[in-house]
Short mmCIF file of C-alpha atoms in Angstrom, two decimals:
data_model
loop_
_atom_site.label_atom_id
_atom_site.label_comp_id
_atom_site.label_asym_id
_atom_site.label_seq_id
_atom_site.Cartn_x
_atom_site.Cartn_y
_atom_site.Cartn_z
CA MET R 501 -66.77 -140.81 -213.22
CA HIS R 502 -64.92 -141.36 -216.47
CA ILE R 503 -67.20 -140.46 -219.37
CA PRO R 504 -66.90 -142.93 -222.29
CA GLU R 505 -67.28 -142.25 -225.99
CA ASN R 506 -70.75 -141.62 -227.42
CA TYR R 507 -72.32 -140.51 -224.13
CA LEU R 508 -71.69 -136.84 -224.94
CA SER R 509 -72.30 -135.25 -228.31
CA PRO R 510 -69.33 -134.04 -230.41
CA VAL R 511 -70.58 -130.51 -229.82
CA THR R 512 -70.53 -131.01 -226.07
CA CYS R 513 -67.08 -132.61 -226.22
CA GLY R 514 -65.83 -129.66 -228.27
CA VAL R 515 -67.28 -127.10 -225.87
CA MET R 516 -65.82 -128.86 -222.85
CA GLY R 517 -62.43 -129.15 -224.54
CA ALA R 518 -62.47 -125.49 -225.45
CA ALA R 519 -63.40 -124.60 -221.86
CA MET R 520 -60.29 -126.42 -220.66
CA LEU R 521 -57.90 -124.58 -222.98
CA PRO R 522 -57.63 -121.41 -220.84
CA VAL R 523 -57.48 -123.56 -217.72
CA TRP R 524 -54.56 -125.58 -219.06
CA THR R 525 -52.86 -122.41 -220.34
CA HIS R 526 -53.16 -120.69 -216.96
CA SER R 527 -52.02 -123.78 -215.10
CA ILE R 528 -48.95 -124.35 -217.29
CA LYS R 529 -47.90 -120.74 -216.97
CA LYS R 530 -48.48 -120.72 -213.20
CA VAL R 531 -46.50 -123.91 -212.64
CA ALA R 532 -43.68 -122.90 -214.95
CA LYS R 533 -43.34 -119.58 -213.17
CA GLU R 534 -43.76 -120.60 -209.52
CA MET R 535 -42.88 -124.25 -209.03
CA PRO R 536 -39.22 -124.85 -207.96
CA LYS R 537 -37.38 -126.84 -210.54
CA GLU R 538 -36.65 -129.65 -208.11
CA LYS R 539 -40.34 -130.15 -207.46
CA MET R 540 -41.32 -130.78 -211.08
CA PRO R 541 -40.15 -134.45 -211.24
CA LEU R 542 -41.98 -135.08 -207.96
CA LEU R 543 -45.18 -133.84 -209.59
CA GLY R 544 -44.95 -137.04 -211.65
CA VAL R 545 -45.23 -138.94 -208.37
CA GLY R 546 -48.31 -136.94 -207.53
CA ALA R 547 -49.84 -137.79 -210.92
CA ALA R 548 -48.95 -141.44 -210.24
CA PHE R 549 -50.92 -141.32 -206.94
CA SER R 550 -53.92 -140.09 -208.94
CA PHE R 551 -53.47 -142.78 -211.64
CA LEU R 552 -53.20 -145.53 -209.05
CA SER R 553 -56.11 -144.29 -206.94
CA MET R 554 -58.34 -144.68 -209.99
CA MET R 555 -57.33 -148.32 -210.30
CA PHE R 556 -58.71 -149.16 -206.83
CA ASN R 557 -62.32 -149.74 -207.81
CA VAL R 558 -65.05 -150.12 -205.25
CA PRO R 559 -68.62 -151.31 -205.88
CA LEU R 560 -71.23 -148.55 -206.08
CA ILE R 561 -74.98 -148.47 -205.72
CA GLY R 562 -76.56 -149.40 -209.07
CA GLY R 563 -74.18 -152.14 -210.11
CA THR R 564 -71.25 -150.00 -211.30
CA THR R 565 -67.87 -149.31 -209.72
CA GLY R 566 -66.16 -146.13 -208.63
CA HIS R 567 -62.82 -144.94 -207.33
CA ALA R 568 -60.91 -142.06 -205.79
CA VAL R 569 -59.28 -139.49 -208.06
CA GLY R 570 -56.70 -137.83 -205.81
CA GLY R 571 -57.13 -134.38 -207.29
CA THR R 572 -57.41 -132.63 -203.95
CA LEU R 573 -54.46 -134.62 -202.62
CA ILE R 574 -52.18 -133.41 -205.43
CA ALA R 575 -53.49 -129.86 -204.94
CA LEU R 576 -52.47 -129.99 -201.23
CA LEU R 577 -49.01 -131.23 -202.20
CA PHE R 578 -48.28 -129.07 -205.26
CA GLY R 579 -51.09 -126.55 -205.70
CA PRO R 580 -54.34 -126.63 -207.69
CA GLU R 581 -52.76 -125.63 -211.01
CA ALA R 582 -50.15 -128.41 -210.75
CA SER R 583 -52.91 -130.81 -209.84
CA CYS R 584 -54.83 -129.79 -212.93
CA ILE R 585 -51.87 -130.63 -215.14
CA ALA R 586 -51.04 -133.85 -213.32
CA VAL R 587 -54.59 -135.24 -213.38
CA SER R 588 -55.06 -134.15 -216.99
CA ILE R 589 -52.03 -136.14 -218.11
CA ALA R 590 -53.09 -139.14 -216.03
CA LEU R 591 -56.55 -139.00 -217.70
CA LEU R 592 -54.90 -138.72 -221.12
CA ILE R 593 -52.77 -141.82 -220.52
CA GLN R 594 -55.80 -143.72 -219.21
CA ALA R 595 -57.90 -142.80 -222.25
CA VAL R 596 -55.24 -143.44 -224.94
CA LEU R 597 -53.58 -146.59 -223.53
CA PHE R 598 -56.22 -148.25 -221.38
CA GLY R 599 -59.57 -147.04 -222.71
CA ASP R 600 -60.52 -145.65 -219.30
CA GLY R 601 -62.64 -142.73 -220.45
CA GLY R 602 -63.30 -141.65 -224.01
CA ILE R 603 -60.71 -139.79 -226.06
CA LEU R 604 -63.30 -137.38 -227.50
CA ALA R 605 -64.65 -136.95 -223.96
CA LEU R 606 -61.20 -136.09 -222.55
CA GLY R 607 -62.04 -132.40 -222.28
CA ALA R 608 -65.12 -133.15 -220.25
CA ASN R 609 -63.32 -135.64 -218.04
CA CYS R 610 -60.53 -133.16 -217.43
CA PHE R 611 -63.07 -130.38 -216.69
CA ASN R 612 -64.69 -132.49 -214.04
CA MET R 613 -61.74 -134.30 -212.47
CA ALA R 614 -58.71 -132.07 -213.32
CA PHE R 615 -60.30 -128.67 -212.94
CA VAL R 616 -63.42 -128.68 -210.78
CA LEU R 617 -62.27 -131.36 -208.31
CA PRO R 618 -58.80 -130.01 -207.36
CA PHE R 619 -59.76 -126.33 -207.33
CA VAL R 620 -62.89 -126.91 -205.22
CA GLY R 621 -60.96 -129.22 -202.93
CA PHE R 622 -58.01 -126.91 -202.48
CA TYR R 623 -59.91 -123.76 -201.74
CA MET R 624 -62.35 -125.58 -199.51
CA TYR R 625 -59.35 -126.82 -197.56
CA LYS R 626 -58.02 -123.24 -197.26
CA LEU R 627 -61.39 -122.01 -196.09
CA LEU R 628 -61.81 -124.71 -193.48
CA MET R 629 -58.28 -124.16 -192.15
CA LYS R 630 -59.01 -120.48 -191.85
CA LEU R 631 -62.33 -121.06 -190.09
CA MET R 632 -60.59 -123.40 -187.60
CA GLY R 633 -57.79 -120.91 -187.06
CA ALA R 634 -55.11 -123.44 -188.00
CA ASN R 635 -51.88 -122.99 -189.95
CA SER R 636 -49.55 -125.28 -191.88
CA GLN R 637 -47.10 -125.71 -189.06
CA GLU R 638 -49.52 -126.74 -186.29
CA LYS R 639 -49.66 -130.39 -185.39
CA SER R 640 -53.37 -130.74 -185.08
CA SER R 641 -56.21 -132.70 -186.51
CA ALA R 642 -57.43 -129.59 -188.35
CA HIS R 643 -55.29 -130.51 -191.39
CA TYR R 644 -56.90 -133.94 -191.71
CA ILE R 645 -60.45 -132.84 -190.96
CA SER R 646 -60.10 -130.11 -193.56
CA ALA R 647 -58.52 -132.48 -196.11
CA ALA R 648 -61.29 -135.04 -195.63
CA ILE R 649 -64.16 -132.58 -196.04
CA ALA R 650 -62.46 -130.75 -198.87
CA SER R 651 -61.72 -133.85 -200.92
CA TYR R 652 -65.23 -135.19 -200.25
CA MET R 653 -66.72 -131.93 -201.53
CA GLY R 654 -64.34 -131.79 -204.50
CA ILE R 655 -65.27 -135.17 -205.94
CA ASN R 656 -69.02 -134.65 -205.33
CA VAL R 657 -69.04 -131.26 -207.08
CA ALA R 658 -67.12 -132.92 -209.95
CA ALA R 659 -69.75 -135.74 -210.00
CA LEU R 660 -72.51 -133.13 -210.10
CA CYS R 661 -70.91 -131.52 -213.12
CA ALA R 662 -70.67 -134.89 -214.87
CA SER R 663 -74.31 -135.68 -214.06
CA ILE R 664 -75.43 -132.34 -215.56
CA GLU R 665 -73.37 -133.00 -218.68
CA PHE R 666 -75.06 -136.40 -219.02
CA GLY R 667 -78.52 -135.07 -218.25
CA LEU R 668 -78.43 -132.28 -220.83
CA GLN R 669 -77.79 -134.68 -223.73
CA PRO R 670 -81.32 -136.03 -224.22
CA MET R 671 -82.65 -132.50 -223.90
CA LEU R 672 -80.38 -131.07 -226.60
CA PHE R 673 -79.65 -133.89 -229.02
CA LYS R 674 -82.47 -136.04 -230.45
CA ASP R 675 -83.23 -137.73 -233.72
CA ALA R 676 -86.29 -137.03 -235.88
CA ALA R 677 -88.34 -139.44 -233.76
CA GLY R 678 -87.42 -137.69 -230.57
CA ASN R 679 -85.05 -140.38 -229.30
CA ALA R 680 -81.87 -139.41 -227.52
CA LEU R 681 -78.79 -139.65 -229.71
CA TYR R 682 -76.28 -139.90 -226.87
CA CYS R 683 -76.82 -140.35 -223.13
CA PRO R 684 -80.50 -141.32 -222.78
CA TYR R 685 -80.92 -140.22 -219.14
CA ASP R 686 -82.26 -136.75 -218.38
CA LEU R 687 -81.40 -134.70 -215.33
CA SER R 688 -84.04 -136.36 -213.16
CA ILE R 689 -82.15 -139.66 -213.56
CA SER R 690 -78.55 -138.61 -214.14
CA ILE R 691 -78.22 -136.39 -211.06
CA PRO R 692 -79.37 -138.94 -208.50
CA GLY R 693 -77.74 -141.72 -210.49
CA MET R 694 -74.35 -139.99 -210.11
CA MET R 695 -74.78 -138.26 -206.77
CA ILE R 696 -76.12 -141.05 -204.61
CA PRO R 697 -73.13 -143.38 -205.10
CA HIS R 698 -70.69 -140.52 -204.85
CA LEU R 699 -72.18 -139.02 -201.72
CA PHE R 700 -72.39 -142.37 -199.94
CA VAL R 701 -69.44 -144.33 -201.30
CA ALA R 702 -66.98 -142.71 -203.74
CA GLY R 703 -66.75 -139.49 -201.76
CA LEU R 704 -65.84 -141.42 -198.60
CA VAL R 705 -63.20 -143.36 -200.51
CA GLU R 706 -61.74 -140.11 -201.89
CA ALA R 707 -61.62 -138.59 -198.40
CA ALA R 708 -59.97 -141.68 -196.92
CA PHE R 709 -57.36 -141.92 -199.64
CA THR R 710 -56.56 -138.20 -199.45
CA VAL R 711 -56.19 -138.13 -195.67
CA ALA R 712 -54.11 -141.33 -195.56
CA VAL R 713 -51.59 -140.16 -198.14
CA PHE R 714 -51.59 -136.56 -196.97
CA ALA R 715 -50.84 -137.64 -193.36
CA PHE R 716 -48.08 -139.96 -194.62
CA VAL R 717 -46.42 -137.23 -196.63
CA ARG R 718 -46.74 -134.62 -193.84
CA LYS R 719 -44.91 -137.01 -191.53
CA THR R 720 -42.20 -138.30 -193.87
CA SER R 721 -41.65 -135.52 -196.42
CA PRO R 722 -43.09 -132.23 -195.15
CA ASP R 723 -41.18 -130.28 -197.75
CA LEU R 724 -43.63 -131.63 -200.35
CA ILE R 725 -46.60 -129.90 -198.73
CA PHE R 726 -47.70 -126.92 -200.82
CA GLU R 727 -48.27 -124.66 -197.83
CA ASN R 728 -44.72 -125.32 -196.60
CA TRP R 729 -42.68 -124.76 -199.76
CA THR R 730 -44.73 -121.74 -200.91
CA THR R 731 -44.43 -119.91 -197.58
CA ASP R 732 -40.76 -120.82 -196.90
CA SER R 733 -41.84 -122.55 -193.71
CA VAL R 734 -39.03 -124.11 -191.72
CA VAL R 735 -39.32 -127.88 -192.19
CA ASP R 736 -36.92 -130.75 -192.35
CA LYS R 737 -36.13 -131.13 -196.01
CA PRO R 738 -34.98 -134.65 -196.83
CA LYS R 739 -32.50 -134.96 -199.66
CA ARG R 740 -34.36 -138.03 -200.82
CA HIS R 741 -38.03 -138.95 -200.69
CA PHE R 742 -37.64 -142.72 -200.29
CA PRO R 743 -40.82 -143.11 -198.12
CA VAL R 744 -42.94 -141.50 -200.80
CA TYR R 745 -41.51 -143.79 -203.51
CA ALA R 746 -41.95 -146.74 -201.17
CA LEU R 747 -45.64 -145.82 -200.75
CA LEU R 748 -45.98 -145.61 -204.51
CA ALA R 749 -44.50 -149.08 -204.90
CA ALA R 750 -46.83 -150.46 -202.20
CA LEU R 751 -49.84 -149.02 -204.02
CA ILE R 752 -48.70 -150.65 -207.26
CA ALA R 753 -48.39 -154.01 -205.52
CA ALA R 754 -51.84 -153.58 -203.94
CA CYS R 755 -53.72 -152.29 -206.96
CA PRO R 756 -55.11 -155.69 -207.95
CA LEU R 757 -57.48 -155.27 -204.99
CA GLY R 758 -59.43 -153.09 -207.41
CA LEU R 759 -60.28 -156.19 -209.34
CA LEU R 760 -62.32 -157.47 -206.43
CA ALA R 761 -65.04 -154.89 -207.08
CA THR R 762 -67.91 -156.44 -209.00
CA GLY R 763 -69.82 -154.34 -211.47
CA MET R 764 -69.00 -152.45 -214.61
CA ALA R 765 -67.09 -149.19 -214.62
CA ASN R 766 -68.97 -146.49 -216.52
CA GLY R 767 -66.13 -145.19 -218.65
CA TRP R 768 -64.59 -147.92 -220.80
CA SER R 769 -63.70 -147.54 -224.46
CA LEU R 770 -62.17 -150.83 -225.59
CA ASP R 771 -60.46 -149.96 -228.93
CA VAL R 772 -57.07 -149.20 -227.32
CA LEU R 773 -53.67 -150.80 -226.64
CA ILE R 774 -54.44 -152.31 -223.23
CA PRO R 775 -58.22 -152.28 -222.74
CA ASP R 776 -59.47 -152.47 -219.15
CA TYR R 777 -55.83 -152.72 -217.89
CA ALA R 778 -55.70 -156.32 -219.16
CA VAL R 779 -52.52 -157.46 -220.86
CA SER R 780 -53.18 -160.11 -223.48
CA GLY R 781 -51.71 -163.50 -222.74
CA ILE R 782 -51.11 -163.16 -219.01
CA GLY R 783 -53.20 -163.41 -215.89
CA GLU R 784 -55.56 -160.68 -214.78
CA VAL R 785 -53.64 -159.79 -211.62
CA ALA R 786 -50.25 -159.68 -213.38
CA GLY R 787 -51.79 -157.61 -216.20
CA TYR R 788 -53.18 -155.16 -213.74
CA ILE R 789 -49.81 -154.73 -212.02
CA ILE R 790 -48.00 -154.35 -215.36
CA SER R 791 -50.53 -151.69 -216.41
CA ALA R 792 -49.97 -149.87 -213.11
CA ILE R 793 -46.18 -149.97 -213.59
CA LEU R 794 -46.51 -148.78 -217.19
CA GLY R 795 -48.80 -145.88 -216.27
CA VAL R 796 -46.65 -144.75 -213.32
CA ALA R 797 -43.44 -145.01 -215.35
CA ILE R 798 -44.89 -142.85 -218.17
CA LEU R 799 -46.07 -140.20 -215.73
CA VAL R 800 -42.75 -140.06 -213.89
CA ILE R 801 -40.84 -139.84 -217.17
CA VAL R 802 -43.13 -137.11 -218.59
CA PHE R 803 -42.64 -134.86 -215.61
CA LYS R 804 -38.91 -135.63 -215.43
CA LEU R 805 -38.58 -134.53 -219.03
CA ALA R 806 -40.70 -131.44 -218.32
CA SER R 807 -38.21 -130.45 -215.60
CA LEU R 808 -35.20 -130.45 -217.97
CA PRO R 809 -35.98 -127.15 -219.75
CA MET R 810 -36.59 -125.59 -216.32
CA LYS R 811 -33.14 -126.73 -215.17
CA ARG R 812 -31.41 -125.46 -218.32
CA LYS R 813 -33.19 -122.12 -217.97
CA ALA R 814 -32.18 -121.86 -214.34
CA ASP R 815 -28.56 -122.67 -215.21
#
């Protein structure tokens, strides 16, 4: 779903970036005001889950590859505003360091994957839980059914937004001869081209990833669940979150499985430090793991540093 350079016009990129400014502003203010200071470093772990999920490529219909995003998962753990920030920073690191998504298209990619996806997923989850009469403390399958449907809907609505952004380009931006200047595919092609693989493959991957990690966290670290820490629910609060960090390490070790997918990802921009997560001079698998470690380390450090002013203010 990553949009590369030159598929959207500079005008479109500017509009999408401007549309994200109030979203980022609201999200930062909301998180700074409401998130407990001890949760902020753990938001880096949530961002790392999103970063790693996007490295597990799967083949899609049409010869490309796709992946989960993890936006709904982070929203279920930390709230939709926190998810917006976490996924946005993950997308920024991917674009700047690894060429995964265009830098000019960052606003559009954040609109789709950091705004639409987590907010749709989170509020769909809340609606489904309400319809099923379930609450955060019940040990029932309602949590996982809701998470699966919500994450599936979130990524597909995000894919629909991306397909519309693609499809509008040849309608709005043409040269003197009538040829498309940017994405050449109109809505009749871009919508089915994006939606078919997401409805039948990528959406299922997103749902599976979300439910698997959500279930693991609910069992091992229930204090990280947004519904629990925002409602002061009585849960066992571990002093350490070793199982969550262990899962993160396991995902890093397993991420080279994403190399097995054949086909070309639709978002690469190669004029970056580590293009396509490939480190020059070493093997493909080792390079992929090093890229994963680097990305995760940056995210954890960024959110750790972000927590320091909160701690000083609280003290």
